[in-house]
mmCIF file of N, CA and C in Angstrom:
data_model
loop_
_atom_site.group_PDB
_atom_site.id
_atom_site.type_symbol
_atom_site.label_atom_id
_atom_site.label_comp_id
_atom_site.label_asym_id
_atom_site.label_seq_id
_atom_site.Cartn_x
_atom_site.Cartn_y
_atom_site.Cartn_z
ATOM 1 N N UNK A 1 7.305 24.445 3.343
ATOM 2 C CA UNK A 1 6.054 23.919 3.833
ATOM 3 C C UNK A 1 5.286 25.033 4.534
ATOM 4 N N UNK A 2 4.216 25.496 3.968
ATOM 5 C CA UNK A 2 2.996 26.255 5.150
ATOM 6 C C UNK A 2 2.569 25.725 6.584
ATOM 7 N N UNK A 3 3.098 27.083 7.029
ATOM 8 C CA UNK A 3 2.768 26.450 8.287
ATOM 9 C C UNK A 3 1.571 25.916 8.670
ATOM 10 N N UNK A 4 0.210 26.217 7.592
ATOM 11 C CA UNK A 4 -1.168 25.511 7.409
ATOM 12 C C UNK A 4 -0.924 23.760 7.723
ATOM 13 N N UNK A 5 0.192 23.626 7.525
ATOM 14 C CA UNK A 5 0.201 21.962 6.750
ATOM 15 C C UNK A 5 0.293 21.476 8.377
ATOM 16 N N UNK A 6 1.188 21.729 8.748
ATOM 17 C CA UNK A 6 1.342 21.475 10.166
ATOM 18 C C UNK A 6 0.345 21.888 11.736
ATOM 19 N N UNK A 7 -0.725 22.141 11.033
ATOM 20 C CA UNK A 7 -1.934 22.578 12.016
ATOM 21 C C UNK A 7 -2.946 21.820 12.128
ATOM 22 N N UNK A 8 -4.051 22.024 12.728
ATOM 23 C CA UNK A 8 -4.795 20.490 13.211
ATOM 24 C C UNK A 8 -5.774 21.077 14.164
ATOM 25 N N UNK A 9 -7.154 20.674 14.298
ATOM 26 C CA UNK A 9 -7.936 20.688 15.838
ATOM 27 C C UNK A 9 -8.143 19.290 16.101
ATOM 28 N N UNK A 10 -7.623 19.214 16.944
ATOM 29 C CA UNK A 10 -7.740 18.234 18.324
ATOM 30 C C UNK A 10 -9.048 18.106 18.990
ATOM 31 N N UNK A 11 -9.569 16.754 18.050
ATOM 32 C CA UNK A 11 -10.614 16.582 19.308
ATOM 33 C C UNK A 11 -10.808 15.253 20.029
ATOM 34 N N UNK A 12 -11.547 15.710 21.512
ATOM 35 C CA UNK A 12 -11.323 14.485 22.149
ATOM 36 C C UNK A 12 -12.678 13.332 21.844
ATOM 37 N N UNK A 13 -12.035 11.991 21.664
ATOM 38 C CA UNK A 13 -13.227 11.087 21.548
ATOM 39 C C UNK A 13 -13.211 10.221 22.593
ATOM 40 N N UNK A 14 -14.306 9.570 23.149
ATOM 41 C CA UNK A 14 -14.671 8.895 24.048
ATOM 42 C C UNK A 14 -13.950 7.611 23.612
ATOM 43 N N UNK A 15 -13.759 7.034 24.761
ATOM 44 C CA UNK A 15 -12.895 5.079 24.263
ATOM 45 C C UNK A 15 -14.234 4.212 24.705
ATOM 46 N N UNK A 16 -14.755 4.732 25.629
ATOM 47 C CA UNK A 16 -15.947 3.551 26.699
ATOM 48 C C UNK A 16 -16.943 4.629 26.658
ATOM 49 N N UNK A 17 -18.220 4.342 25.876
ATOM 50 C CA UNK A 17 -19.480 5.416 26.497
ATOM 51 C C UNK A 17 -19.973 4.746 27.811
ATOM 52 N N UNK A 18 -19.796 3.346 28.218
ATOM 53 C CA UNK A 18 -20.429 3.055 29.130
ATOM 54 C C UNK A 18 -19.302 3.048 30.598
ATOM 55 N N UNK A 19 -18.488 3.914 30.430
ATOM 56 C CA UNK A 19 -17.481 4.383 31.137
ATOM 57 C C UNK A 19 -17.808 5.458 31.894
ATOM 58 N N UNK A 20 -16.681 6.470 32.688
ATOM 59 C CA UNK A 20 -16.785 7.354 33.632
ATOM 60 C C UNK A 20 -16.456 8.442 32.381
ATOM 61 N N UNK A 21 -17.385 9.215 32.252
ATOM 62 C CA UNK A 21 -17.431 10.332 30.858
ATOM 63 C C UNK A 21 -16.486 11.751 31.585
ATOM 64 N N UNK A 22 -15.851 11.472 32.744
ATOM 65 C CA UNK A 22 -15.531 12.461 33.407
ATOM 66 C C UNK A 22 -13.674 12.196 33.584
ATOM 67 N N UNK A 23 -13.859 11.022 33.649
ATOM 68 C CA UNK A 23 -12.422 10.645 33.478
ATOM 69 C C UNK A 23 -11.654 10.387 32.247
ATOM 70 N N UNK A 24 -10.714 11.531 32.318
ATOM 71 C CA UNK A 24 -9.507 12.223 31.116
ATOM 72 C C UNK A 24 -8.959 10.739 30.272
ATOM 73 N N UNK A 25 -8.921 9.885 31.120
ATOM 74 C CA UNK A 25 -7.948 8.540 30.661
ATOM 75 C C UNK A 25 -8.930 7.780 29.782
ATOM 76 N N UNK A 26 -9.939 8.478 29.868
ATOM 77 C CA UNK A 26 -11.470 7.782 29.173
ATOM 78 C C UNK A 26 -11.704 8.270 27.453
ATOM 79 N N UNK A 27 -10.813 8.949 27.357
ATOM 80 C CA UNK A 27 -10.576 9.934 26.125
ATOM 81 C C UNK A 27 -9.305 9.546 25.582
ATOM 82 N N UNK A 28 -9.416 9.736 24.308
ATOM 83 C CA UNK A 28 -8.047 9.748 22.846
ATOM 84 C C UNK A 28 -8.348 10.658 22.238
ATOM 85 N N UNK A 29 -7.322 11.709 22.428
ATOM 86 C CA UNK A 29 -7.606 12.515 21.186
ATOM 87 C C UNK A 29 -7.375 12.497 19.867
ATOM 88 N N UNK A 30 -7.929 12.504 18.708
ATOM 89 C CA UNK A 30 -7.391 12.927 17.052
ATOM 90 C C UNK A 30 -7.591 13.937 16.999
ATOM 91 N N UNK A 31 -6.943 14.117 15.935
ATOM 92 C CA UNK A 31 -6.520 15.432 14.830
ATOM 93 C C UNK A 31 -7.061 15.847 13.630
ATOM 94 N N UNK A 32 -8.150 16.570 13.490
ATOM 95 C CA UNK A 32 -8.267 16.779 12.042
ATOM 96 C C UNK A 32 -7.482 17.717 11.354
ATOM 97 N N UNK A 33 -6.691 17.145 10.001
ATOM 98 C CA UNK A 33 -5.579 18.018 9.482
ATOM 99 C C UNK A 33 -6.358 18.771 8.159
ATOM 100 N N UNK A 34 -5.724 19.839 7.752
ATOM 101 C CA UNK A 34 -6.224 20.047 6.500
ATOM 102 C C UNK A 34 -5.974 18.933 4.938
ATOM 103 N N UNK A 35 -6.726 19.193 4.719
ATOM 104 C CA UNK A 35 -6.915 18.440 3.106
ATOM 105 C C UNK A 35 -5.502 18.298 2.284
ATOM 106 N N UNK A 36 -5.428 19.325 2.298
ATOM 107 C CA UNK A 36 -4.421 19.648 1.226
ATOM 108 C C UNK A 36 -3.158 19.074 1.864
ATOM 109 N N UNK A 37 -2.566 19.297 3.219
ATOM 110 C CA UNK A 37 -1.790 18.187 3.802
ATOM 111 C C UNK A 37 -1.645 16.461 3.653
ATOM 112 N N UNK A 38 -2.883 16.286 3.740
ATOM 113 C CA UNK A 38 -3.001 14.529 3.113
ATOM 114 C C UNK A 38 -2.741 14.654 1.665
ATOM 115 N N UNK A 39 -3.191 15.253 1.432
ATOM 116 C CA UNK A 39 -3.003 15.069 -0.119
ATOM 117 C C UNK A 39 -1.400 15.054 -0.558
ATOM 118 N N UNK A 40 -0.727 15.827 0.322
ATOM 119 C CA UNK A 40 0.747 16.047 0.398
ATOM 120 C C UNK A 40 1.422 14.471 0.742
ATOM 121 N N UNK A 41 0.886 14.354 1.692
ATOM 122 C CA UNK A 41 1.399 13.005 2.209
ATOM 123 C C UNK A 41 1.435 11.692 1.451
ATOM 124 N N UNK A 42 -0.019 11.765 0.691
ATOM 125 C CA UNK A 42 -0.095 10.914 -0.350
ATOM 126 C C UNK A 42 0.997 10.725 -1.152
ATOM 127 N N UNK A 43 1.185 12.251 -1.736
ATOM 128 C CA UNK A 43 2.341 12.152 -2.981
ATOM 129 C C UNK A 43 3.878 11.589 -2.572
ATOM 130 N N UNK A 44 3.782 12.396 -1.568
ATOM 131 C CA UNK A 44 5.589 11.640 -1.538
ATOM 132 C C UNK A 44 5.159 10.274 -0.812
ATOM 133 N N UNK A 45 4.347 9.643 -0.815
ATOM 134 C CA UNK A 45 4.036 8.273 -0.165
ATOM 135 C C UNK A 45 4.476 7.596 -1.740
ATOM 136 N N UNK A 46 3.691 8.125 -2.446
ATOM 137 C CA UNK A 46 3.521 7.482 -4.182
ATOM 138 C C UNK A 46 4.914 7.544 -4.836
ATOM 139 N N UNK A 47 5.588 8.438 -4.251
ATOM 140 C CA UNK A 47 6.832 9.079 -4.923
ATOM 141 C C UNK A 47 8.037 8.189 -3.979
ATOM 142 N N UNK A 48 7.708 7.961 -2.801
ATOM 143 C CA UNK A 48 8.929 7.134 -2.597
ATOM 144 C C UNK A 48 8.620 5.784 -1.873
ATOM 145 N N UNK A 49 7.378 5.013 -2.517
ATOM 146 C CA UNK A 49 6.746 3.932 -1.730
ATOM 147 C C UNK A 49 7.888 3.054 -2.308
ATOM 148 N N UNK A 50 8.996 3.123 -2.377
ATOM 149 C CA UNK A 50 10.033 1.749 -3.360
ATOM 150 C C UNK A 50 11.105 1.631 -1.925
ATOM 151 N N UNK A 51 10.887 3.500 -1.423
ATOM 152 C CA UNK A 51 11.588 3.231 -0.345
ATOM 153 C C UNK A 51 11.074 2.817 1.235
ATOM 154 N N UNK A 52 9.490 2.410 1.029
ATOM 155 C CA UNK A 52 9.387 2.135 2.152
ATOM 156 C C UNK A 52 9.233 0.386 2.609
ATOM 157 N N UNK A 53 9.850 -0.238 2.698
ATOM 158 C CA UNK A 53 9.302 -1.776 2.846
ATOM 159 C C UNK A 53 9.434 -2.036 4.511
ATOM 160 N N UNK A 54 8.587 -2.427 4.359
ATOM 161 C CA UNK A 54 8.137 -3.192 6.030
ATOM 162 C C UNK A 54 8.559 -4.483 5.790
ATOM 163 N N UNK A 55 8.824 -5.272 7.197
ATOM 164 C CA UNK A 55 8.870 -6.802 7.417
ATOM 165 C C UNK A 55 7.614 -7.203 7.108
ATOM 166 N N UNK A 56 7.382 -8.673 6.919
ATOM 167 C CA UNK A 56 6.035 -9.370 6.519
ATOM 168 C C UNK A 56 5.737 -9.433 7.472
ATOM 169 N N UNK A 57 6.003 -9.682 8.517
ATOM 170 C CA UNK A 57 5.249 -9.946 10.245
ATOM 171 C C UNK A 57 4.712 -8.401 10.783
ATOM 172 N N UNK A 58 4.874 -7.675 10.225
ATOM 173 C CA UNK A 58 4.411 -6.382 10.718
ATOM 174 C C UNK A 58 3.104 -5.886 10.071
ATOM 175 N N UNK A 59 2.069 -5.923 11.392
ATOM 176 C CA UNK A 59 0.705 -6.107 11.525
ATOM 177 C C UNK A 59 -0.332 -4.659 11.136
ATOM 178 N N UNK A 60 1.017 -3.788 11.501
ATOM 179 C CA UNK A 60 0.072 -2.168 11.738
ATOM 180 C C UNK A 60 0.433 -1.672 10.612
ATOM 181 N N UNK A 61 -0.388 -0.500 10.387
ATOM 182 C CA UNK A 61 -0.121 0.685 9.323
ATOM 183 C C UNK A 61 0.306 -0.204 8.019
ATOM 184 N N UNK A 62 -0.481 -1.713 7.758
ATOM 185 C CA UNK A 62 -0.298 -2.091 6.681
ATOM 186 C C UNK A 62 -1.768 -2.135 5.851
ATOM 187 N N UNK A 63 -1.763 -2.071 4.369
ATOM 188 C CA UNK A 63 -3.139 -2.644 3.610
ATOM 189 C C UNK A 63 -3.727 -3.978 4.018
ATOM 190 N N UNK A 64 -4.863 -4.454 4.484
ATOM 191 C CA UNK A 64 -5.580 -5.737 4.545
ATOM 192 C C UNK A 64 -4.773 -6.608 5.101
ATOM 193 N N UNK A 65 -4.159 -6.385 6.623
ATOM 194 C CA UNK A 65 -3.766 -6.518 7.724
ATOM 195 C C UNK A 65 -3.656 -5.634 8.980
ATOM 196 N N UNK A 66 -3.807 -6.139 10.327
ATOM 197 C CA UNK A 66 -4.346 -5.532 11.216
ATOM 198 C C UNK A 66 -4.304 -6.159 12.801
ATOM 199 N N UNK A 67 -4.835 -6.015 13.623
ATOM 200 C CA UNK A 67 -4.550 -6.495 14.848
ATOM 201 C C UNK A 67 -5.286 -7.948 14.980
ATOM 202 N N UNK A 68 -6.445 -8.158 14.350
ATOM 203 C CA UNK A 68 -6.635 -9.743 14.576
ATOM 204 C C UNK A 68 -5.566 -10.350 13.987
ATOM 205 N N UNK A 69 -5.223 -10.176 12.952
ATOM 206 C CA UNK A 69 -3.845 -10.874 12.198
ATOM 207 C C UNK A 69 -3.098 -11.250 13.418
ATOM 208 N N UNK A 70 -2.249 -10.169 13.715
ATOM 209 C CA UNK A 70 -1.414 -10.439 15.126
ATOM 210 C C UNK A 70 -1.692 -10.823 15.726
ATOM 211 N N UNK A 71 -3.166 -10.666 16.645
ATOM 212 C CA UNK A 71 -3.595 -11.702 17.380
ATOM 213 C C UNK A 71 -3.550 -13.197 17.205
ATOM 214 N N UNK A 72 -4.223 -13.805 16.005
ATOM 215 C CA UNK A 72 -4.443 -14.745 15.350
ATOM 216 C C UNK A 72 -2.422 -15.483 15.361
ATOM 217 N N UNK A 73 -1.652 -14.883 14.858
ATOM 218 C CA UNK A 73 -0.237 -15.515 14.477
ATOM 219 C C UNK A 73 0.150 -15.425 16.529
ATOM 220 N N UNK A 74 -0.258 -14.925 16.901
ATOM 221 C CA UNK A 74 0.178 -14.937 18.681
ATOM 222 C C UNK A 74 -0.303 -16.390 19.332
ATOM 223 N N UNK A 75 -2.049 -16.362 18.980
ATOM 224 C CA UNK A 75 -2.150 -17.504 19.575
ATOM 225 C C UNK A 75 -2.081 -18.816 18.478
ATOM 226 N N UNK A 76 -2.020 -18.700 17.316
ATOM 227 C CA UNK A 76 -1.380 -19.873 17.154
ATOM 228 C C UNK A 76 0.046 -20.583 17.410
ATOM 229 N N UNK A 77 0.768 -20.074 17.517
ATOM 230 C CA UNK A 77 2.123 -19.274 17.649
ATOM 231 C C UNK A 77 1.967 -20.592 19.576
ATOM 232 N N UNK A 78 1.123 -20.093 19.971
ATOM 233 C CA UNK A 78 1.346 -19.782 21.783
ATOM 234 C C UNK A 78 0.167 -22.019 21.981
ATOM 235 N N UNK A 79 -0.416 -21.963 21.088
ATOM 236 C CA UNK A 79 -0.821 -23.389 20.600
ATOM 237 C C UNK A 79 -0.247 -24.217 20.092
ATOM 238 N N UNK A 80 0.839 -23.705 19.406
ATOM 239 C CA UNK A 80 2.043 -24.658 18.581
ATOM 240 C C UNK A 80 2.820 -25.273 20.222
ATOM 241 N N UNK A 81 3.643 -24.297 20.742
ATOM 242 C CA UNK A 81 4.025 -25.408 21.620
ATOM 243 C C UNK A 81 3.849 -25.497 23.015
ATOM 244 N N UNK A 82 2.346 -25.254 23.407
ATOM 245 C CA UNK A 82 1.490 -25.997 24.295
ATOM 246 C C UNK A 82 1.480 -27.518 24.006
ATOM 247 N N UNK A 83 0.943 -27.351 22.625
ATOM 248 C CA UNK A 83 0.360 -29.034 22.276
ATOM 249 C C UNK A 83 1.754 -29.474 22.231
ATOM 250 N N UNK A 84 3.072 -29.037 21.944
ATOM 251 C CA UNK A 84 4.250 -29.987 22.000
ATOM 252 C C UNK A 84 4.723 -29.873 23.053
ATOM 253 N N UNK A 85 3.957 -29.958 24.011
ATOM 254 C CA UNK A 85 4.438 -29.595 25.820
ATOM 255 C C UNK A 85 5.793 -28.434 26.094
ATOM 256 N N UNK A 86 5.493 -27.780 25.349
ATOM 257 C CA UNK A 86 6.509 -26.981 25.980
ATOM 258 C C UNK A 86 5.780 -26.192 26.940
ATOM 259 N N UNK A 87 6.544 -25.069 27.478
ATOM 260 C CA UNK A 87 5.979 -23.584 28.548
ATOM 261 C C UNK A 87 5.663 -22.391 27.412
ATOM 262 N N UNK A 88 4.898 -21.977 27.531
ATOM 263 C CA UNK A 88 5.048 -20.542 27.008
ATOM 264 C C UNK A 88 5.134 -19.294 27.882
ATOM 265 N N UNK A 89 6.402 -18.515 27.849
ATOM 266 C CA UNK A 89 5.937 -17.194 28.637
ATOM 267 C C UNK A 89 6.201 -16.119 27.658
ATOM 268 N N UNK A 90 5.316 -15.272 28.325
ATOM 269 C CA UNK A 90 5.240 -13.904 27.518
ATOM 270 C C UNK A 90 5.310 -12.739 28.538
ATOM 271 N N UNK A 91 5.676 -11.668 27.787
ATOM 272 C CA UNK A 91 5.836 -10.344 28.406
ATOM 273 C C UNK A 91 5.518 -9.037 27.891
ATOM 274 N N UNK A 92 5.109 -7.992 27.974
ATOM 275 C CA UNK A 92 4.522 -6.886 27.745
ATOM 276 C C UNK A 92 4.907 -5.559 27.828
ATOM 277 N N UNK A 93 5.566 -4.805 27.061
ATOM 278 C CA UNK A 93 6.014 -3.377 27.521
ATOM 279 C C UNK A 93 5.541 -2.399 26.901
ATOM 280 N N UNK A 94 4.957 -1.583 27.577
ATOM 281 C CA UNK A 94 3.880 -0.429 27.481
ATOM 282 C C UNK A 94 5.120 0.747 26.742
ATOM 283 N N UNK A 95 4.539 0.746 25.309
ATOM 284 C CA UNK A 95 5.366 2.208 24.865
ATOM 285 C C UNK A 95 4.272 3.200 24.364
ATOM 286 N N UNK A 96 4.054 3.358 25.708
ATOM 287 C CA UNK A 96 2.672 4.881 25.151
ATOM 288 C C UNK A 96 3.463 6.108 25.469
ATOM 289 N N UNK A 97 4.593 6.399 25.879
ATOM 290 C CA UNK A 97 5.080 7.397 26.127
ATOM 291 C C UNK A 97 6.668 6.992 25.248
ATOM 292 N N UNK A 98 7.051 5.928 24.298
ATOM 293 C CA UNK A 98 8.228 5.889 23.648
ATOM 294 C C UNK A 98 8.890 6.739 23.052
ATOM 295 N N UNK A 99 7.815 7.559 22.273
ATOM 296 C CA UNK A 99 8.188 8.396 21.513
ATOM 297 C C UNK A 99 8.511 9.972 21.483
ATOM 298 N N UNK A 100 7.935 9.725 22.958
ATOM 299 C CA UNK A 100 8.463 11.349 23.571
ATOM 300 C C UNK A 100 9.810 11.184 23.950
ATOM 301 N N UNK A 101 10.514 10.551 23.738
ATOM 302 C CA UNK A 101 11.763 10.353 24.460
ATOM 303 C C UNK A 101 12.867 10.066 23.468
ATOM 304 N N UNK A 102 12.280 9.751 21.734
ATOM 305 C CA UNK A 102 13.271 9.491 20.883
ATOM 306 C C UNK A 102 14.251 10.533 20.860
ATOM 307 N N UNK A 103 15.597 9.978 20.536
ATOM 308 C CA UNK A 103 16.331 10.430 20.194
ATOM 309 C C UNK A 103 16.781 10.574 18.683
ATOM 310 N N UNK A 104 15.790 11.823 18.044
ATOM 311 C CA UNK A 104 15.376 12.225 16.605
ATOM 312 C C UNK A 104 16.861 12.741 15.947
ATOM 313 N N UNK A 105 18.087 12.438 16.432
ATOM 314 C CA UNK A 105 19.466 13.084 15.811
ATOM 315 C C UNK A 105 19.424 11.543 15.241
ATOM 316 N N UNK A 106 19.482 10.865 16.155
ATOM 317 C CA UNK A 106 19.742 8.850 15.687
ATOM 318 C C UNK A 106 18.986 8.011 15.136
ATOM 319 N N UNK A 107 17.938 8.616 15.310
ATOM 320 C CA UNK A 107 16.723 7.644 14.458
ATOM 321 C C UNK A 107 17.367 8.419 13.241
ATOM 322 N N UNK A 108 17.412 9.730 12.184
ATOM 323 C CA UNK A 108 17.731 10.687 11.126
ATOM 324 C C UNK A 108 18.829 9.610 10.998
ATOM 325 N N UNK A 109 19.680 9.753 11.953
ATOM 326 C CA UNK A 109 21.337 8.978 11.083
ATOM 327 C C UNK A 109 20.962 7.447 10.882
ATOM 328 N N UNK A 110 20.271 7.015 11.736
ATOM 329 C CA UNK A 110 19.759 5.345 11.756
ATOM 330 C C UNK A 110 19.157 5.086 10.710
ATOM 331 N N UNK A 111 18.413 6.027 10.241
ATOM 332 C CA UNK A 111 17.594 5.394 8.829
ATOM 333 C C UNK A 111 18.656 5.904 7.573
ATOM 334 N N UNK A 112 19.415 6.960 7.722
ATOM 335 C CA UNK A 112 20.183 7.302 6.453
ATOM 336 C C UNK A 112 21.069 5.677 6.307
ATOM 337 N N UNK A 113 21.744 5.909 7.382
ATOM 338 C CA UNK A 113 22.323 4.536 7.769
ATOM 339 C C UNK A 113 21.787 2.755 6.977
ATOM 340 N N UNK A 114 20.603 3.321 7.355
ATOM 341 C CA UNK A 114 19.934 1.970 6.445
ATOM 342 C C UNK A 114 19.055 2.100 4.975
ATOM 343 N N UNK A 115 19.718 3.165 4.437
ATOM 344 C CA UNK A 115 19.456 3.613 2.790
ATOM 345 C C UNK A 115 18.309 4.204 2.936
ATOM 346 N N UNK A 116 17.731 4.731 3.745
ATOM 347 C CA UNK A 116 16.575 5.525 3.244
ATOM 348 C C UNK A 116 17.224 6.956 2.177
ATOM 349 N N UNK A 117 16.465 7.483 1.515
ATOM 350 C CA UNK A 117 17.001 8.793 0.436
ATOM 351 C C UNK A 117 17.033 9.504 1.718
ATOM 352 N N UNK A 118 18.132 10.637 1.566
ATOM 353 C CA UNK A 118 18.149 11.707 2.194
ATOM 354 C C UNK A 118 16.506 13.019 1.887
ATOM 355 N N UNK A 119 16.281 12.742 -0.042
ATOM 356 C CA UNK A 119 15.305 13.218 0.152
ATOM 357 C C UNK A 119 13.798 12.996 0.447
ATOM 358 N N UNK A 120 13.525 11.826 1.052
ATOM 359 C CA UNK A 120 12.525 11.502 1.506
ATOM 360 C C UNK A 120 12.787 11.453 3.359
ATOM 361 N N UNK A 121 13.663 11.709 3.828
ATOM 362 C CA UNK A 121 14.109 12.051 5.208
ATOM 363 C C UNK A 121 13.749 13.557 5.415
ATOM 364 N N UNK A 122 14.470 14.321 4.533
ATOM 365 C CA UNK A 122 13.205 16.069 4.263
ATOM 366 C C UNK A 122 12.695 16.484 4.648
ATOM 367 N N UNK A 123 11.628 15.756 4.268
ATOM 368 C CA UNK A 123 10.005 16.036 4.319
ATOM 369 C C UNK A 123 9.943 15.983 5.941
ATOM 370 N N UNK A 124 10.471 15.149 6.491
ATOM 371 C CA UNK A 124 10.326 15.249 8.052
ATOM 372 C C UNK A 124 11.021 16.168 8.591
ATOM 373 N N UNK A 125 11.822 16.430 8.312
ATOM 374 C CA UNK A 125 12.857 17.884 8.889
ATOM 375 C C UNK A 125 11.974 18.864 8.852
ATOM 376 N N UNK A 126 11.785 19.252 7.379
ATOM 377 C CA UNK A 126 11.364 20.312 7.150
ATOM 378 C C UNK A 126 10.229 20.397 7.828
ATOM 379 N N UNK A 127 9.200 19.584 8.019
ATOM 380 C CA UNK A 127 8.079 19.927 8.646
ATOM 381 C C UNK A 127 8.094 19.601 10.383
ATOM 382 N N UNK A 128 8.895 19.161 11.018
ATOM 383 C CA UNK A 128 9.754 19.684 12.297
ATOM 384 C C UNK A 128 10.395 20.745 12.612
ATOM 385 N N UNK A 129 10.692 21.179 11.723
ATOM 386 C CA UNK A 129 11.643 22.352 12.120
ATOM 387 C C UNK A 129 10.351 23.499 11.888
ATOM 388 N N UNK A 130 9.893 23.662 10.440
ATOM 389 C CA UNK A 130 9.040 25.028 10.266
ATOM 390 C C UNK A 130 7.456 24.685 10.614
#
């Protein structure tokens, strides 16, 4: 892999214009990658999409589903048993920092573990490591 593939400018975008334009937490940054990288990504997407299946309840990073979806199955979900008098409680855990903390030896054995190809596992090494 070129080390091109793995490069990027970072820029910051505003979340609230009618916000404090001065405050850092007011900003998300993206990445613009080169071309030829997506285009990479595409292929082994095409090349091993047999190995990727998601659960049906899973809202993100899917085609023509999205966060109203989830929303929508939450509160009906949270209306079902109101109206049959039950309680509903809910709870919330913030993983904006989860992934700085994986442990990338066990997730690698966790997914071999659950049949992913070794060579579609690769592609992530290789472009971690170089």
């Amino acid at each position: 892999m070129p080390d091109d593939f793995g490069s990027g400018i970072i820029v910051p975008l505003i979340k609230d214009k009618s916000g404090n334009m001065n405050d850092i937490h007011n900003y998300r940054p993206i990445t613009l990658t080169p071309v030829i990288s997506k285009v990479l990504e595409h292929v082994i997407l095409y090349v091993c999409k047999e190995n990727f299946i998601t659960d049906d309840l899973q809202c993100g990073f899917k085609k023509n589903i999205g966060c109203s979806d989830a929303i929508f199955a939450v509160k009906s979900t949270v209306n079902h048993f109101v109206e049959h008098g039950s309680c509903v409680y809910a709870a919330a855990l913030e993983l904006k920092k989860a992934f700085d903390r994986v442990n990338h030896f066990k997730l690698f054995n966790t997914l071999i573990d659950s049949g992913v190809p070794i060579q579609s596992l690769m592609w992530s090494v290789i472009g971690t490591v170089f």
